[in-house]
C-alpha positions in Angstrom: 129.5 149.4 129.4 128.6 150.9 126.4 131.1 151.9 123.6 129.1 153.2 120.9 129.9 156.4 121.8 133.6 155.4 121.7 133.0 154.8 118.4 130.9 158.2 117.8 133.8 160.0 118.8 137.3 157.9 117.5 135.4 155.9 114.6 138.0 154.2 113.1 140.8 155.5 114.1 141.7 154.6 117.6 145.2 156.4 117.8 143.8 159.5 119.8 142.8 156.6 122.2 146.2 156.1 124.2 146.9 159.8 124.9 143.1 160.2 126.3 144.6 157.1 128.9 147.8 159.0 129.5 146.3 162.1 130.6 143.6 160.9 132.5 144.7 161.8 136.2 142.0 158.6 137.8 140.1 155.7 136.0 136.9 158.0 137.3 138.2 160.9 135.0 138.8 158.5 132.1 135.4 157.6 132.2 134.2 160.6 132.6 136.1 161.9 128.9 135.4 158.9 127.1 131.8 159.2 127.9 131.3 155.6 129.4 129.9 154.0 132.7 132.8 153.0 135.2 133.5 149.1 135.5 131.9 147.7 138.9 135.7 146.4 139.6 138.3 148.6 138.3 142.0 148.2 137.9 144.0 148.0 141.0 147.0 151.1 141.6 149.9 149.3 139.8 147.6 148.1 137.2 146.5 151.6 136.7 150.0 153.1 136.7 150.9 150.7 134.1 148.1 151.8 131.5 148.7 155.2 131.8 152.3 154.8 131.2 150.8 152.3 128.2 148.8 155.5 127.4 151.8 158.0 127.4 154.8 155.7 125.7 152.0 154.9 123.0 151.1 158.3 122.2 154.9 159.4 122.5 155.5 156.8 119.4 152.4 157.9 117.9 153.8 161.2 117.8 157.6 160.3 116.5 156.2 158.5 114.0 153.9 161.0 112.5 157.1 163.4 112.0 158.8 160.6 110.9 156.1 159.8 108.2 155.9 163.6 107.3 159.1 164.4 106.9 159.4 161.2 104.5 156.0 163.1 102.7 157.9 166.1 102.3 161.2 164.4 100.8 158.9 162.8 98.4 156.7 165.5 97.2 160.0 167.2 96.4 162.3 164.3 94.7 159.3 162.4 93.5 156.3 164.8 92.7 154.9 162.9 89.9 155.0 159.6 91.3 153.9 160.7 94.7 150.4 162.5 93.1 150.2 158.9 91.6 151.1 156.7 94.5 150.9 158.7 97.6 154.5 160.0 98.8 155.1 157.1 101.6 154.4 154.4 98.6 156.5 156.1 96.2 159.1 156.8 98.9 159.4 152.9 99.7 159.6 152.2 95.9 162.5 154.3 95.5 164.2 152.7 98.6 163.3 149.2 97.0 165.4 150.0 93.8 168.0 151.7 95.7 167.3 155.2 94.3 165.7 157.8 92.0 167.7 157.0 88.7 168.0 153.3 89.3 164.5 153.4 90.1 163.8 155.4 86.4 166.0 152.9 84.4 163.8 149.6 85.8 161.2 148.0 83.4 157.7 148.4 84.1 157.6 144.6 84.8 160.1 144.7 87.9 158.6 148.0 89.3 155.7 145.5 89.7 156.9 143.2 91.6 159.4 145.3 93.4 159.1 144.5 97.2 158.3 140.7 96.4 161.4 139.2 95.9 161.4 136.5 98.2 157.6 135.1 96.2 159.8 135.7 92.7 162.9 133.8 94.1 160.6 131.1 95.4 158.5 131.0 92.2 162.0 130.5 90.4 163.4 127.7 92.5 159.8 125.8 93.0 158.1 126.8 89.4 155.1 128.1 92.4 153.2 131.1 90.4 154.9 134.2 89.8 154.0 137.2 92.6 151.7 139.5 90.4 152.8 142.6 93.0 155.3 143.8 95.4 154.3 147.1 97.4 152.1 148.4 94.6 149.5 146.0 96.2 149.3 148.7 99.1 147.6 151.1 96.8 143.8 151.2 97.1 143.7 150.8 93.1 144.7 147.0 93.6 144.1 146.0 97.4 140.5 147.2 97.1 139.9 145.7 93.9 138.6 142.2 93.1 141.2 139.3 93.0 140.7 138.3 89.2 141.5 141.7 87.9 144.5 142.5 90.6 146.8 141.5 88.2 145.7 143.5 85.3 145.4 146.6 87.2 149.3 146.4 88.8 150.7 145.8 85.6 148.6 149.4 84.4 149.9 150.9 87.4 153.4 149.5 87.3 153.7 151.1 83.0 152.3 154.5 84.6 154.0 154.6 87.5 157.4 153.5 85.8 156.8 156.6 83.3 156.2 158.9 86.5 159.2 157.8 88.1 161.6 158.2 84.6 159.3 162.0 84.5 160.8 162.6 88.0 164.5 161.8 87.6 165.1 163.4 84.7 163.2 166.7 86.2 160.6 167.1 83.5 157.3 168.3 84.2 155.5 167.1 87.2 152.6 165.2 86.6 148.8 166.8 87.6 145.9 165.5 89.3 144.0 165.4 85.8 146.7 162.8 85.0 146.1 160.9 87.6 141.9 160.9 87.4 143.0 159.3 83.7 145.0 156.8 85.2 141.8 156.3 87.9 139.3 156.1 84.7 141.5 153.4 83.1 141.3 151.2 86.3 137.6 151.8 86.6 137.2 150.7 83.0 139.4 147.5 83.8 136.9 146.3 86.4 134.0 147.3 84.6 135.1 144.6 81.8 136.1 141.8 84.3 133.4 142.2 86.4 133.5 138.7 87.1 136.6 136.1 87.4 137.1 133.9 84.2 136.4 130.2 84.1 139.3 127.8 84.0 139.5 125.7 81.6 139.7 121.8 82.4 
């Protein structure tokens, strides 16, 4: 069977994949919209039934969620505008539920906004002198994951001073930060990588 052109027409994102199942009326018709060759032994009637409901109950969840995750978008946009041009609005959203609010949120130091979300690695690094966590959820931004290891650290504790100023901007309602900001913020981490290009050498 060939599935390139499964991949020509979802690419990476497969969740379009289990509604295609759910609709598909016959294993012949799924075939036939997918664009692919049938199997020469194909699912038996129960084993059939139970994709397609597979197919539907997926692409019911699919679908809550994605209101979920937009109303969550919205919320943040409005309550968090700077930090959510910075972060993304689900990111910034889950760092305000970490601190347990907007203000509380505003009043933490840059250092804890850092970690925030990796408690259990900073209780363990207390009780077992095992290194420090260098992020919490900020590590789900692009500007660290997608960075190399060595300079992880120095890039979250850029992000955490910026996005702790974004999230003070934001609770006491001043001006909402603009995507010229953020394209600073962008050049800085660029400029980080571009002196660290490589990881340093430990010293014996």
């Amino acid at each position: 069977m060939d599935y390139s052109c499964l991949r020509l027409r979802f690419g990476k994102d497969r969740s379009a994949l289990p509604k295609v199942v759910g609709n598909a009326e016959s294993l012949s018709m799924l075939a036939s919209e997918l664009g692919v060759s049938m199997p020469e032994t194909g699912p038996s009637k129960s084993e059939w039934k139970s994709l397609r409901e597979w197919g539907e109950s997926t692409a019911t969840f699919k679908g809550k969620l994605d209101r979920l995750e937009n109303a969550i978008r919205e919320l943040s946009e409005s309550h968090l505008p700077s930090l959510s041009i910075m972060l993304g609005p689900l990111l910034a959203a889950r760092l305000c539920v970490e601190a347990h609010g907007r203000m509380r949120l505003a009043r933490l130091p840059a250092g804890t906004v850092q970690v925030l979300g990796a408690e259990k690695a900073f209780f363990n690094h207390l009780k077992t002198g095992a290194a420090p966590p260098k992020h919490g959820h900020i590590f789900m931004h692009p500007w660290i994951s997608r960075s190399p290891r060595w300079v992880r650290g120095k890039i979250a504790r850029t992000i955490a001073a910026k996005a702790s100023i974004a999230a003070k901007v934001d609770a006491f309602e001043g001006e909402p930060w603009t995507k010229a900001m953020v394209e600073q913020i962008d050049q800085k981490i660029e400029e980080i990588k571009a002196a660290n290009p490589k990881p340093k050498r430990r010293s014996r």
